[in-house]
Short mmCIF file of C-alpha atoms in Angstrom, two decimals:
data_model
loop_
_atom_site.label_atom_id
_atom_site.label_comp_id
_atom_site.label_asym_id
_atom_site.label_seq_id
_atom_site.Cartn_x
_atom_site.Cartn_y
_atom_site.Cartn_z
CA MET A 1 109.52 80.81 124.90
CA PRO A 2 111.85 78.54 122.86
CA ARG A 3 112.55 79.52 119.29
CA PRO A 4 110.89 77.29 116.68
CA PRO A 5 113.14 74.53 115.34
CA SER A 6 115.22 75.39 112.30
CA PRO A 7 114.01 73.94 108.98
CA SER A 8 114.58 70.20 108.56
CA ILE A 9 117.32 68.80 106.28
CA PRO A 10 114.83 67.52 103.62
CA GLU A 11 113.19 70.99 103.55
CA LYS A 12 116.58 72.64 103.09
CA GLU A 13 117.70 70.25 100.36
CA PHE A 14 114.40 70.51 98.53
CA LEU A 15 114.51 74.32 98.57
CA PHE A 16 118.17 74.54 97.46
CA ASN A 17 117.68 71.99 94.64
CA ALA A 18 114.57 73.83 93.44
CA LEU A 19 116.36 77.21 93.50
CA LYS A 20 119.29 75.82 91.49
CA GLN A 21 116.75 75.02 88.76
CA SER A 22 115.33 78.56 89.16
CA LEU A 23 112.14 77.18 90.69
CA ARG A 24 110.50 78.60 93.82
CA LEU A 25 108.11 76.82 96.15
CA ASP A 26 105.29 79.29 95.43
CA GLY A 27 105.74 79.08 91.66
CA ARG A 28 107.36 82.52 91.19
CA GLN A 29 110.39 83.35 89.06
CA ALA A 30 113.63 84.16 90.97
CA LEU A 31 113.23 87.92 90.48
CA GLU A 32 109.45 88.08 90.76
CA MET A 33 107.65 89.85 93.62
CA ARG A 34 104.38 88.86 95.21
CA THR A 35 101.89 91.48 94.03
CA PRO A 36 101.09 93.82 96.93
CA THR A 37 97.47 94.26 97.99
CA LEU A 38 96.58 97.64 99.51
CA THR A 39 93.43 98.09 101.57
CA PHE A 40 92.47 101.52 102.92
CA GLY A 41 90.55 102.06 106.15
CA PRO A 42 87.76 104.55 106.82
CA ASP A 43 90.27 107.09 108.19
CA LEU A 44 92.76 108.86 105.92
CA GLY A 45 96.26 107.54 106.62
CA TRP A 46 95.18 103.98 107.55
CA VAL A 47 96.54 101.31 105.20
CA GLU A 48 96.81 97.54 105.27
CA CYS A 49 99.47 96.12 102.96
CA SER A 50 99.80 92.42 102.10
CA LEU A 51 102.60 90.66 100.24
CA GLY A 52 101.21 87.14 99.89
CA LYS A 53 100.49 86.10 103.49
CA THR A 54 102.75 88.80 105.02
CA ARG A 55 100.46 91.52 106.39
CA VAL A 56 101.19 94.92 107.89
CA ILE A 57 98.97 97.80 109.02
CA ALA A 58 100.30 101.38 108.93
CA GLN A 59 98.59 104.38 110.44
CA VAL A 60 99.55 108.06 110.37
CA ASP A 61 98.17 110.66 112.75
CA GLY A 62 99.16 114.27 113.31
CA LYS A 63 99.08 116.77 116.15
CA MET A 64 100.46 120.25 116.76
CA VAL A 65 103.58 120.63 118.91
CA LYS A 66 106.26 123.21 119.67
CA PRO A 67 109.36 122.50 117.54
CA PRO A 68 112.80 121.94 119.10
CA PRO A 69 114.76 125.25 119.22
CA GLU A 70 117.56 123.93 116.96
CA ARG A 71 115.05 123.28 114.11
CA PRO A 72 112.31 125.88 114.46
CA LEU A 73 111.10 125.66 110.83
CA GLU A 74 110.65 121.90 110.49
CA GLY A 75 107.84 119.54 111.44
CA LEU A 76 108.57 116.29 113.25
CA ILE A 77 108.13 112.71 112.07
CA THR A 78 108.38 109.71 114.39
CA ILE A 79 108.05 106.06 113.42
CA HIS A 80 106.94 103.36 115.86
CA SER A 81 107.18 99.74 114.79
CA GLU A 82 106.91 96.61 116.84
CA ILE A 83 106.80 92.98 115.79
CA SER A 84 104.54 91.21 118.25
CA PRO A 85 104.17 87.41 118.63
CA MET A 86 100.98 87.80 116.56
CA ALA A 87 103.17 88.07 113.43
CA SER A 88 105.01 84.81 114.12
CA THR A 89 105.88 82.55 117.05
CA GLU A 90 109.54 83.55 116.59
CA TYR A 91 109.00 86.97 118.15
CA GLU A 92 108.82 87.61 121.87
CA PRO A 93 107.06 90.55 123.52
CA GLY A 94 109.32 93.16 125.09
CA ARG A 95 112.54 91.78 123.62
CA PRO A 96 113.34 93.27 120.21
CA SER A 97 114.68 90.63 117.82
CA ASP A 98 117.39 91.31 115.21
CA GLU A 99 114.71 91.52 112.52
CA GLU A 100 112.86 94.17 114.51
CA VAL A 101 116.00 96.29 115.04
CA THR A 102 116.85 96.03 111.32
CA MET A 103 113.29 96.96 110.36
CA THR A 104 113.15 99.97 112.70
CA ARG A 105 116.46 101.33 111.38
CA MET A 106 115.55 100.72 107.77
CA LEU A 107 112.11 102.37 108.11
CA ASP A 108 113.87 105.38 109.62
CA LYS A 109 116.36 105.55 106.73
CA VAL A 110 113.86 104.89 103.95
CA ILE A 111 111.00 107.11 105.10
CA ARG A 112 112.34 109.75 107.50
CA ARG A 113 115.97 110.33 106.58
CA SER A 114 115.48 110.11 102.82
CA ASP A 115 113.26 113.22 103.17
CA ALA A 116 110.25 111.57 101.55
CA VAL A 117 107.97 114.03 103.38
CA ASP A 118 108.83 117.73 103.14
CA LYS A 119 109.36 118.64 106.81
CA GLU A 120 109.39 122.40 106.18
CA SER A 121 105.84 122.23 104.79
CA LEU A 122 104.74 120.95 108.23
CA CYS A 123 105.64 124.28 109.87
CA ILE A 124 102.67 126.42 110.92
CA GLN A 125 104.34 129.22 112.93
CA ALA A 126 108.15 129.38 112.98
CA GLY A 127 109.45 128.30 116.39
CA GLN A 128 105.93 128.11 117.82
CA ARG A 129 103.81 125.44 116.19
CA VAL A 130 104.56 122.62 113.77
CA TRP A 131 102.86 119.36 112.83
CA HIS A 132 104.16 116.21 114.49
CA LEU A 133 103.35 113.18 112.33
CA ARG A 134 103.46 109.77 113.95
CA LEU A 135 103.60 106.62 111.82
CA THR A 136 102.67 103.42 113.65
CA ILE A 137 103.41 100.07 112.04
CA HIS A 138 101.63 96.91 113.26
CA CYS A 139 102.91 93.59 111.90
CA LEU A 140 100.03 91.12 111.67
CA ALA A 141 101.67 88.17 109.93
CA ASP A 142 105.22 87.36 108.84
CA ALA A 143 105.38 85.04 105.85
CA GLY A 144 108.77 86.43 104.76
CA ASN A 145 110.04 89.86 103.77
CA LEU A 146 108.31 91.84 106.50
CA LEU A 147 110.67 94.78 105.88
CA ASP A 148 109.52 95.55 102.30
CA CYS A 149 105.88 95.17 103.32
CA ALA A 150 106.31 97.57 106.27
CA CYS A 151 108.17 100.17 104.14
CA LEU A 152 105.48 100.03 101.46
CA ALA A 153 102.66 100.31 104.02
CA GLY A 154 104.41 103.26 105.71
CA ILE A 155 105.03 105.29 102.56
CA VAL A 156 101.50 104.64 101.23
CA ALA A 157 100.03 105.73 104.60
CA PHE A 158 101.84 109.08 104.26
CA LYS A 159 100.54 109.49 100.70
CA HIS A 160 97.01 108.63 101.82
CA PHE A 161 97.03 110.88 104.89
CA ARG A 162 95.47 114.35 104.83
CA ARG A 163 96.13 116.97 107.51
CA PRO A 164 93.49 119.53 108.52
CA GLU A 165 93.62 122.96 106.87
CA VAL A 166 95.14 125.56 109.22
CA GLU A 167 94.64 129.33 109.11
CA VAL A 168 97.03 131.73 110.84
CA VAL A 169 95.93 135.31 111.49
CA GLY A 170 98.51 137.21 113.58
CA ASP A 171 99.13 134.94 116.55
CA GLU A 172 95.80 133.16 116.28
CA VAL A 173 95.81 129.68 114.77
CA THR A 174 92.54 128.10 113.59
CA ILE A 175 92.35 124.41 112.72
CA HIS A 176 89.46 123.81 110.32
CA HIS A 177 87.42 120.64 110.68
CA PRO A 178 87.48 118.45 107.53
CA SER A 179 83.76 119.20 107.04
CA GLU A 180 84.51 122.97 106.85
CA ARG A 181 87.55 122.88 104.59
CA ALA A 182 89.01 120.01 102.60
CA PRO A 183 92.02 118.46 104.39
CA VAL A 184 95.41 118.97 102.74
CA PRO A 185 97.69 116.19 101.38
CA LEU A 186 101.28 116.09 102.65
CA SER A 187 103.96 117.62 100.46
CA MET A 188 106.09 114.65 99.34
CA HIS A 189 109.52 114.98 97.72
CA HIS A 190 109.54 111.42 96.36
CA THR A 191 108.18 107.90 97.01
CA PRO A 192 110.92 105.42 97.98
CA PHE A 193 110.29 101.66 97.83
CA CYS A 194 112.35 99.01 99.59
CA LEU A 195 113.23 95.77 97.77
CA THR A 196 114.98 92.85 99.46
CA PHE A 197 117.02 90.15 97.71
CA ALA A 198 118.09 86.91 99.42
CA TYR A 199 121.42 85.23 98.63
CA PHE A 200 122.24 81.59 99.38
CA PRO A 201 125.39 79.78 100.62
CA ASP A 202 125.99 78.12 97.23
CA THR A 203 127.03 80.93 94.87
CA SER A 204 125.66 79.03 91.84
CA THR A 205 122.14 79.51 93.27
CA PRO A 206 120.53 82.64 91.80
CA PRO A 207 119.42 85.37 94.27
CA VAL A 208 115.67 85.73 94.85
CA LEU A 209 113.59 88.89 95.21
CA ASP A 210 110.95 89.16 97.98
CA PRO A 211 111.98 85.99 99.89
CA THR A 212 109.39 83.83 101.64
CA HIS A 213 109.80 82.93 105.32
CA LEU A 214 111.66 79.68 104.54
CA GLU A 215 113.90 81.31 101.90
CA GLN A 216 114.75 84.09 104.34
CA ARG A 217 115.67 81.66 107.12
CA LEU A 218 117.88 79.56 104.84
CA SER A 219 119.54 82.53 103.11
CA ALA A 220 123.19 83.38 103.69
CA GLY A 221 122.65 87.13 103.37
CA LEU A 222 120.03 89.73 102.53
CA LEU A 223 120.55 92.83 100.40
CA SER A 224 117.93 95.58 100.75
CA VAL A 225 117.78 98.38 98.19
CA ALA A 226 115.55 101.44 98.66
CA LEU A 227 114.94 103.67 95.66
CA ASN A 228 112.19 105.58 93.87
CA ALA A 229 110.70 105.36 90.37
CA GLN A 230 113.00 108.23 89.25
CA ARG A 231 116.05 105.91 89.73
CA GLU A 232 117.30 107.81 92.80
CA LEU A 233 118.98 105.44 95.22
CA CYS A 234 118.19 106.14 98.89
CA VAL A 235 119.61 103.20 100.86
CA VAL A 236 121.61 100.06 100.13
CA GLN A 237 121.83 97.83 103.17
CA LYS A 238 123.56 94.50 103.54
CA ALA A 239 123.83 93.16 107.06
CA GLY A 240 126.62 90.60 106.84
CA GLY A 241 126.37 87.29 105.01
CA VAL A 242 127.92 86.19 101.72
CA PRO A 243 130.35 88.60 100.02
CA LEU A 244 129.00 90.17 96.82
CA ASP A 245 130.70 91.44 93.70
CA PRO A 246 130.21 95.17 92.86
CA ASP A 247 128.82 94.08 89.45
CA GLU A 248 126.25 91.89 91.22
CA ILE A 249 125.08 94.84 93.33
CA LEU A 250 124.71 97.01 90.20
CA ARG A 251 122.74 94.22 88.50
CA VAL A 252 120.41 94.01 91.51
CA VAL A 253 119.92 97.80 91.51
CA ASP A 254 118.90 97.63 87.83
CA VAL A 255 116.27 95.00 88.69
CA ALA A 256 115.11 97.11 91.65
CA VAL A 257 114.59 100.17 89.37
CA ILE A 258 112.13 98.21 87.19
CA LYS A 259 110.29 96.86 90.24
CA ALA A 260 110.10 100.32 91.87
CA LYS A 261 108.42 101.69 88.72
CA GLU A 262 105.89 98.83 88.82
CA LEU A 263 105.19 99.45 92.52
CA ASP A 264 104.79 103.19 91.92
CA LYS A 265 102.15 102.46 89.28
CA ILE A 266 100.22 100.07 91.58
CA VAL A 267 100.31 102.57 94.48
CA GLU A 268 99.14 105.52 92.38
CA GLU A 269 96.31 103.49 90.83
CA ARG A 270 95.08 102.24 94.23
CA LEU A 271 95.19 105.72 95.78
CA LYS A 272 93.28 107.13 92.81
CA GLU A 273 90.63 104.39 93.12
CA ASP A 274 90.28 105.00 96.86
CA PHE A 275 89.87 108.78 96.57
CA ALA A 276 87.40 108.40 93.70
CA GLY A 277 85.20 106.26 95.96
CA ARG A 278 85.53 108.57 99.00
CA ASN A 279 82.95 111.17 99.79
CA ILE A 280 84.75 114.11 101.40
CA GLU A 281 81.96 116.59 102.07
CA VAL A 282 82.82 120.22 102.57
CA GLN A 283 80.02 122.55 103.63
#
């Protein structure tokens, strides 16, 4: 399938001229994010996250497995993400695009390798049984900045998920049904958020946060920063593009700190609302 044509010259010129005047096509400020919308499904650990028209579904499920011998005390976390042609005509089935490879690596760094979930708390019996959590990300629509949307959906799915209560007596392991005992939330060390800034070929153009599809395609470089509301930096990723000054990166990190605090507040409020409306019956 041929790739869609690149943006036309009038589109490019219009966008660049608007950005020079600090105007964006959707009316946002340069460093303003689209407000995320979080929708929770009937199952715990099922979340749909939207940033404007960019939409992602994340789902977490858990099962018991035998841990690898080199790490007998830690649970396992695997992340599966695929961008299908449903998200945009630019993606082809079976052939991972650059965006998909970047997203998979970044999700791994932001969620798994930053130790957001306490893996030791997933151990049931040392060397015998641990929880294996699987996060699946489905990209429904790409209207720009799919990475931040997927990271947010993934981390919220882990916060929303509850694993069944397990009782160990000697060598006997009993998994209690949610109707017998209330399921247990995961032990989380912190909540990292990913924020992406787009830079443009003309250095006089200000960088923009949470780029739209057109801004992303016309950008000369993307800088992704992952950090939590406690100002702890997890990942800074810049895959090529325009060179940046160290001062510029520090300025961007300062902006990201403020945005991460705002996101943390939105996420906590939405989770609280969802659990208040849920009826978890325990007999």
